[in-house]
Coordinates of C-alpha atoms and ligand atoms in Angstrom, one line a residue:
X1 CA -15.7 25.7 8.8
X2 CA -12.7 27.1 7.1
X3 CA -12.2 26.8 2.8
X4 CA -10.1 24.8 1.2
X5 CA -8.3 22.0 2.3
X6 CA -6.4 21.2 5.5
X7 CA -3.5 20.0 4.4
X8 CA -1.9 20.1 0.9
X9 CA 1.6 19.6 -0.8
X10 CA 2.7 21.0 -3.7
X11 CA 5.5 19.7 -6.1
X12 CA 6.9 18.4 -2.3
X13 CA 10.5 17.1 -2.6
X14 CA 12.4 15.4 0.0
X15 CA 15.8 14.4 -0.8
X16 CA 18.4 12.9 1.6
X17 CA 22.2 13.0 0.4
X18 CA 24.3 10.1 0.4
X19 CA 28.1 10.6 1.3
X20 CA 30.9 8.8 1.1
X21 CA 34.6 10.0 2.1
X22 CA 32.9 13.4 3.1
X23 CA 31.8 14.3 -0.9
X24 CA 28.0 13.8 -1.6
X25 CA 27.6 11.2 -4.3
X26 CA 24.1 11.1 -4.8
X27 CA 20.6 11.7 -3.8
X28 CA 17.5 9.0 -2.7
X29 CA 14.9 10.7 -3.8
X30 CA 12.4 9.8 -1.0
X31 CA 9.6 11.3 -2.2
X32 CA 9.7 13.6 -5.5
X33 CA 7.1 15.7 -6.4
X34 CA 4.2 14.9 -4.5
X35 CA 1.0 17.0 -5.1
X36 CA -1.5 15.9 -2.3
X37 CA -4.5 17.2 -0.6
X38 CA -6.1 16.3 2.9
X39 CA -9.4 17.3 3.4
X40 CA -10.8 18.8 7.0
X41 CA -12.3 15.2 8.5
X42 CA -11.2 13.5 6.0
X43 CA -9.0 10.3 5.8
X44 CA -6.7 10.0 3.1
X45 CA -4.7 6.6 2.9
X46 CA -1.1 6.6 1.0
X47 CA -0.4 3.0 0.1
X48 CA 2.8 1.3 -1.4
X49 CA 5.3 -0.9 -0.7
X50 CA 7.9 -0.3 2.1
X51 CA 10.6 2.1 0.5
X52 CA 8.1 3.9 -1.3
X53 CA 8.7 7.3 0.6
X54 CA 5.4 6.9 2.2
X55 CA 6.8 7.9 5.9
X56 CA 8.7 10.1 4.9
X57 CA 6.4 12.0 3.0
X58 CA 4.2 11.8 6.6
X59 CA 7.3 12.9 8.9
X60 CA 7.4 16.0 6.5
X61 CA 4.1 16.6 6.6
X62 CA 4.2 17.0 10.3
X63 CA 7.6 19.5 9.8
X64 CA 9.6 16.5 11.5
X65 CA 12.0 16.1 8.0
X66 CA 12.7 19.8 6.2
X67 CA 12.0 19.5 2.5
X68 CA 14.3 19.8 -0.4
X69 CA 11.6 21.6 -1.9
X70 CA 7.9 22.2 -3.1
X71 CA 5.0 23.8 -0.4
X72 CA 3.6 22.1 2.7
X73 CA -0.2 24.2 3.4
X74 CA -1.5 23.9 6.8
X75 CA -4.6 25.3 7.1
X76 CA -3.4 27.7 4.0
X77 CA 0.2 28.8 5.2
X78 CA 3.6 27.0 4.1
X79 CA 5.0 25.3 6.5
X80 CA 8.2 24.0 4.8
X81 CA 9.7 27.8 5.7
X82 CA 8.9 28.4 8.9
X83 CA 11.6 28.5 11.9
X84 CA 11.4 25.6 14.6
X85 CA 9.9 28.0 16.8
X86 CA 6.8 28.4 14.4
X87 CA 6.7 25.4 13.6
X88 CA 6.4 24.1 17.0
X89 CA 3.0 26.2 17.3
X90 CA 1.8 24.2 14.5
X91 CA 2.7 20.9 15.7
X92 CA 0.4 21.6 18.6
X93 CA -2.5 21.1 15.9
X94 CA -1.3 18.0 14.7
X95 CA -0.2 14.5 16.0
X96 CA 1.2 10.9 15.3
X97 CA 0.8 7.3 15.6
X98 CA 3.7 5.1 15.3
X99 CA 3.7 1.5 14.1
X100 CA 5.4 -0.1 16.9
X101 CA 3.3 0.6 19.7
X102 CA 6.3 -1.3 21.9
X103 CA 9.1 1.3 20.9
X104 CA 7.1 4.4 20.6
X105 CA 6.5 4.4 24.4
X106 CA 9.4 5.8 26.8
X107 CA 8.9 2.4 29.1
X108 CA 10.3 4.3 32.1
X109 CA 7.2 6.4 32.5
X110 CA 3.8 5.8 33.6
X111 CA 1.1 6.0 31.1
X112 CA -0.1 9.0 32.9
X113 CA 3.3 10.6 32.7
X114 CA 3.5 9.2 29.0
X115 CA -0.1 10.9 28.0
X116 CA 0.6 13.8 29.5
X117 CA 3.7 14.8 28.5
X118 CA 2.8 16.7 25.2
X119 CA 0.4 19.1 27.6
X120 CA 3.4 19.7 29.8
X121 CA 5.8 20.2 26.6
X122 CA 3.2 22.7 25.0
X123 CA 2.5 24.5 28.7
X124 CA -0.9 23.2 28.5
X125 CA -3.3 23.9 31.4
X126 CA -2.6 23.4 35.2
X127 CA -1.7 20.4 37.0
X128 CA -5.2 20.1 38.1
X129 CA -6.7 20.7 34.5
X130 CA -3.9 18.7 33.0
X131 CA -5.1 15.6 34.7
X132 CA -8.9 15.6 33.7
X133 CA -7.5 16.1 30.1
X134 CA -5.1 12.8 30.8
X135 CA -8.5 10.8 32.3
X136 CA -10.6 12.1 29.8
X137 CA -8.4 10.9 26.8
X138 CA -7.7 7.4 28.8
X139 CA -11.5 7.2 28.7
X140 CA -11.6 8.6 24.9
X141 CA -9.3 5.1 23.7
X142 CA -11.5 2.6 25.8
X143 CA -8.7 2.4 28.5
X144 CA -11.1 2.0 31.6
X145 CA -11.1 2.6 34.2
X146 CA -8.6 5.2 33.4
X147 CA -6.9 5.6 37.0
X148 CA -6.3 1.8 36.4
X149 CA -4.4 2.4 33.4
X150 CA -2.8 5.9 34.5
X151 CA -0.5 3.9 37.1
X152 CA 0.2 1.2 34.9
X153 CA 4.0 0.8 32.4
X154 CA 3.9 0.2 29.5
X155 CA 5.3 -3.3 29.6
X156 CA 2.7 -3.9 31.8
X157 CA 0.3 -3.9 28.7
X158 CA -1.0 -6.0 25.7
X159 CA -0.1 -4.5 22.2
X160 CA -3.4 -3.4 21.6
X161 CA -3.6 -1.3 25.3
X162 CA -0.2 0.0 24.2
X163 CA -1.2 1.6 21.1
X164 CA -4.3 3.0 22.9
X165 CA -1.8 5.1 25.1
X166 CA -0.1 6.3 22.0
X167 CA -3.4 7.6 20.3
X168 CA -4.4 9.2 23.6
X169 CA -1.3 10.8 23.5
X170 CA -1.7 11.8 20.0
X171 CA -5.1 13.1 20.6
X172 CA -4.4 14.8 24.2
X173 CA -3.7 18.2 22.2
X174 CA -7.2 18.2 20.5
X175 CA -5.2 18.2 16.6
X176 CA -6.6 18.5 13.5
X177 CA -4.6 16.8 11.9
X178 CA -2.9 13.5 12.8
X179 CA -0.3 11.4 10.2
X180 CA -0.9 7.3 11.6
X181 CA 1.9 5.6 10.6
X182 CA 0.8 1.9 9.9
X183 CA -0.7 1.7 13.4
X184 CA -2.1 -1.2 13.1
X185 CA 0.3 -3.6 11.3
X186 CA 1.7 -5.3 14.3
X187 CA -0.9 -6.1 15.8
X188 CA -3.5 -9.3 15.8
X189 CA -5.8 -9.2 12.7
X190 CA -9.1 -8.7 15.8
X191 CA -7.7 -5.4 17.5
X192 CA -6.7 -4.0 14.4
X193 CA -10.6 -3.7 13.5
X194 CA -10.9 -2.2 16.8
X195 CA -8.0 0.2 16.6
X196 CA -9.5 1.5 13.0
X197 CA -13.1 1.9 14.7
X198 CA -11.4 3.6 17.2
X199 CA -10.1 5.9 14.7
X200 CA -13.2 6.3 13.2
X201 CA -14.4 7.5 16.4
X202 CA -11.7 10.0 17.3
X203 CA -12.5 11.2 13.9
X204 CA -16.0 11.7 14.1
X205 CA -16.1 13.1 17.3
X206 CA -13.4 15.9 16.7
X207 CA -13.3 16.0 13.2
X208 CA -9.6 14.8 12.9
X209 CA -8.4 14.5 9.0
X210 CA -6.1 11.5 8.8
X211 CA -3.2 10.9 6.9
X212 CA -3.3 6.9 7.0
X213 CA 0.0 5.0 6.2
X214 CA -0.1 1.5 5.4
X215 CA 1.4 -1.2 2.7
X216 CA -2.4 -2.7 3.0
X217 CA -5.1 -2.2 0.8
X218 CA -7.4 -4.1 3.0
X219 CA -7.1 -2.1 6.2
X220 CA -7.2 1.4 3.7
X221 CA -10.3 0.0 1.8
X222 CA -12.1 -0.3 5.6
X223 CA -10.4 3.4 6.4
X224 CA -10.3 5.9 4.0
X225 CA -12.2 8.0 2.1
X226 CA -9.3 8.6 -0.4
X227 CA -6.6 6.9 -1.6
X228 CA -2.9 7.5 -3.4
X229 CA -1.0 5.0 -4.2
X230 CA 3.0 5.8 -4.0
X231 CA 5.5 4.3 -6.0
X232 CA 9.1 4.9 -5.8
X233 CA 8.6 8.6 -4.1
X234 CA 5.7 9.8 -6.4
X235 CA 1.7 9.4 -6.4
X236 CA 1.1 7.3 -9.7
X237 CA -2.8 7.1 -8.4
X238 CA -5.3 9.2 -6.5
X239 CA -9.0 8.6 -5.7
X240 CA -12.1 7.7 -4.3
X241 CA -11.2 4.5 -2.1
X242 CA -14.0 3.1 -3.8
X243 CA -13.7 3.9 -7.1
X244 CA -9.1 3.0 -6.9
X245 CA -10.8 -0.6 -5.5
X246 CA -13.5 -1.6 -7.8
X247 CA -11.6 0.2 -11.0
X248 CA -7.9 0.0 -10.3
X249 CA -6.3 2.0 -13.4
X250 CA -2.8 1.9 -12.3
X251 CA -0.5 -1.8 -13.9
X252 CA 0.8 -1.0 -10.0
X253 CA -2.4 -0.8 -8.3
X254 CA -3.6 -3.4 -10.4
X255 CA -1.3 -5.5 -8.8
X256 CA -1.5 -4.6 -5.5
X257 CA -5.5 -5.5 -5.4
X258 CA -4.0 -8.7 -7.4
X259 CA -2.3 -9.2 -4.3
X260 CA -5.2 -9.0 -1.7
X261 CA -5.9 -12.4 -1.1
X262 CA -9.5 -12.5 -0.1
X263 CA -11.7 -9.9 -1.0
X264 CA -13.2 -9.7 2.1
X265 CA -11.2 -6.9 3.8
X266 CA -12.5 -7.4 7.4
X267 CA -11.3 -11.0 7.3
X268 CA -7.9 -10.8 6.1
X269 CA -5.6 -8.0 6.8
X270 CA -2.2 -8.5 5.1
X271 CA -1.4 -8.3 1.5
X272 CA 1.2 -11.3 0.3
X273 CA 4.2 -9.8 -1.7
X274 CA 3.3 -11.0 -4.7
X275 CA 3.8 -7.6 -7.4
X276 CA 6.4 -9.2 -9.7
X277 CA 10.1 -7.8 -9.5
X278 CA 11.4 -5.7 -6.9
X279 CA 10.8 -1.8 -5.9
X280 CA 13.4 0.0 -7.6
X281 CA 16.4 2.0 -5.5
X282 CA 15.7 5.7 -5.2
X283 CA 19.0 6.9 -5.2
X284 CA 18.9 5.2 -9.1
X285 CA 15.6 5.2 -10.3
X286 CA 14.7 3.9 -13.6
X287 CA 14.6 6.6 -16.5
X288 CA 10.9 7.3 -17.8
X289 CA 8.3 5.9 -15.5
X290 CA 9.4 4.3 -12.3
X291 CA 7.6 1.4 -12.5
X292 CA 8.5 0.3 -16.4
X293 CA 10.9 -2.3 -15.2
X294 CA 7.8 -4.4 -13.2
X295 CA 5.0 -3.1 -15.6
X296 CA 3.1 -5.8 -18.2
X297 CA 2.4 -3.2 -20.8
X298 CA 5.5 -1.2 -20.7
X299 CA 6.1 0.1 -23.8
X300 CA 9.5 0.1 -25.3
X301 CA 10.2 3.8 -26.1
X302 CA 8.1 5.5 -24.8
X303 CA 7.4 4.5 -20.9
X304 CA 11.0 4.3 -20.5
X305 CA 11.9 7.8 -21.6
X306 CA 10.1 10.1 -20.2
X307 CA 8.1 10.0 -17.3
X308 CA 3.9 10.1 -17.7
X309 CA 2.2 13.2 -15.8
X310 CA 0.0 12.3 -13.4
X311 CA -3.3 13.1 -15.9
X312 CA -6.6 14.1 -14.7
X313 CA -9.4 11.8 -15.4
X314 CA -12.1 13.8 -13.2
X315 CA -14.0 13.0 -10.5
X316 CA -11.3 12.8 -8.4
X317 CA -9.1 10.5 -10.1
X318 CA -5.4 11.5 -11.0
X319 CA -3.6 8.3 -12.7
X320 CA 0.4 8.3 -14.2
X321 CA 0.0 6.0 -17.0
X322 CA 0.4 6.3 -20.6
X323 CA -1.9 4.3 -21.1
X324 CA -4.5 6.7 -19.8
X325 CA -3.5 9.1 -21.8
X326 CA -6.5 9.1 -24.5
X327 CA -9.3 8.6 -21.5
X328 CA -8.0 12.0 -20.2
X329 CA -7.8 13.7 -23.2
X330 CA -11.2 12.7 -23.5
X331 CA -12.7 13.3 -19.8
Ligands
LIG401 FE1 3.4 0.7 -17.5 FE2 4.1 2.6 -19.2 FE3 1.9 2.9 -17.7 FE4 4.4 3.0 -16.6 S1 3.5 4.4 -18.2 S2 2.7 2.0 -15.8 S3 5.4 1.4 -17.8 S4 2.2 1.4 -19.2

């Protein structure tokens, strides 16, 4: 197996202008600076609250949104420079989820047609070849019997069947690397543990690395071997899914686990809005760090003038918190 990582971002920086009367008045800062690393089979979940930058980070990951700046390594080479035409060999090696498993199907075709379509997009085998592959995936996702299926539309299926098709079309390409974008969140709490095993699965048998996107702690506690938590376009914690849970360092992830209601994840899968305050804008973000206007132990100062660097605890864990600031210097 290759070295390194499979994927990792450097310093990424994805900025979208905002215009008004044709003049650009400003920036949201979707995600800025993001230093991340996926390993090969590994799932890495990136958790925050909705407007954190957390798709977007995804959609770039994949080359679908064109950074403002900062390094996007697949497999060791950039691909935040490469032409559309490179960049759509890559793509072959990755794939993606969607949330809504009821809009992220064309429901004109078949599921056959739906599943095959990135083989036929890519040039992909031969009509003959090109159907096994189509069965074979049906069969991967528990759709069986897979001819049954094949005929079938997609309003013709439950929400859980629905997503199904979209992993097997995800997965139809054999990719390494696949970005799922809160796939299960609108779904009933029981196929949601099925859809994760599923994932498990998938991963296991081809040794997929995940990029898992989700607001829920729960579902990335069951999940991932990693986690970073995003806040307001940056990481402001990285590590361990077991070590973030049990020892949340973070005032934000603090609050987030605060905000798991049982601590049972496989019994309840959504997380109540309960962090205090509101998630700032990101075309104005607060000065210092991002999350001083919601944070308990801000300190006047200090936390509101410049922002904290994302220190390095070891063993993993990466926190952006003053008051870590003496357990680094120390680790
Ligand atoms: Fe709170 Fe300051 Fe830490 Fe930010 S740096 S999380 S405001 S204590």
């Amino acid at each position: 197996m290759p070295e390194g990582p499979l994927v990792r971002t450097e310093d990424l920086r994805v900025y979208f202008p905002v215009r008004k009367l044709f003049r650009t008045v400003g920036y949201v800062r979707a995600v800025d600076g993001v230093s991340l690393s996926i390993g090969r089979n590994e799932t890495v979940a990136l958790v925050g609250e909705s407007g954190s930058g957390k798709t977007t980070f995804g959609r770039a990951l994949l080359g679908l949104v064109r950074p403002t700046s900062g390094r996007i390594l697949f497999d060791g080479t950039d691909i935040a420079s490469m032409s559309e035409k490179e960049l759509k060999r890559v793509r072959r090696r990755m794939g993606i989820v969607f949330q809504d498993p009821y809009a992220s199907l064309n429901p004109t075709f078949t599921v056959y047609r739906i599943v095959e379509e990135p083989l036929v997009v890519n040039r992909i085998g031969t009509k003959e070849e090109r159907r096994e592959m189509v069965m074979r995936a049906l069969e991967e996702v528990k759709l069986n019997p897979p001819e049954f299926f094949a005929s079938k539309y997609p309003h013709m299926l439950s929400g859980g069947q629905r997503q199904r098709v979209a992993i097997a079309r995800a997965i139809i390409t054999r990719p390494e690397f696949v970005v799922a974008d809160e796939p299960v969140s609108m779904l009933d709490a029981s196929i949601r543990v099925e859809i994760l095993l599923l994932f498990r699965e998938i991963q296991r048998r081809h040794g997929v690395s995940f990029l898992y996107i989700t607001h829920d702690l729960a579902t990335a506690k069951y999940f991932s071997d990693r986690i970073a938590i995003m806040y307001a376009g940056k990481v402001v914690e990285e590590g361990p899914t077991r070590a973030v849970l049990s020892e949340p360092l973070h005032p934000y992830t603090q609050a987030l686990i605060e905000a798991i209601p049982d601590p049972d994840p496989m019994n309840r899968f959504k997380m109540r809005e309960v962090v205090p305050g509101q998630p700032p804008s990101l075309l104005n973000p607060p000065s210092g760090c991002r999350f001083h206007p919601r944070c308990p132990y801000f300190m006047k100062g200090k936390c509101d003038v410049q922002e904290p660097p994302l220190y390095d605890l070891g063993g993993g864990r990466k926190v952006a918190c003053y008051l870590l600031e003496d357990r680094a210097a120390g680790s």
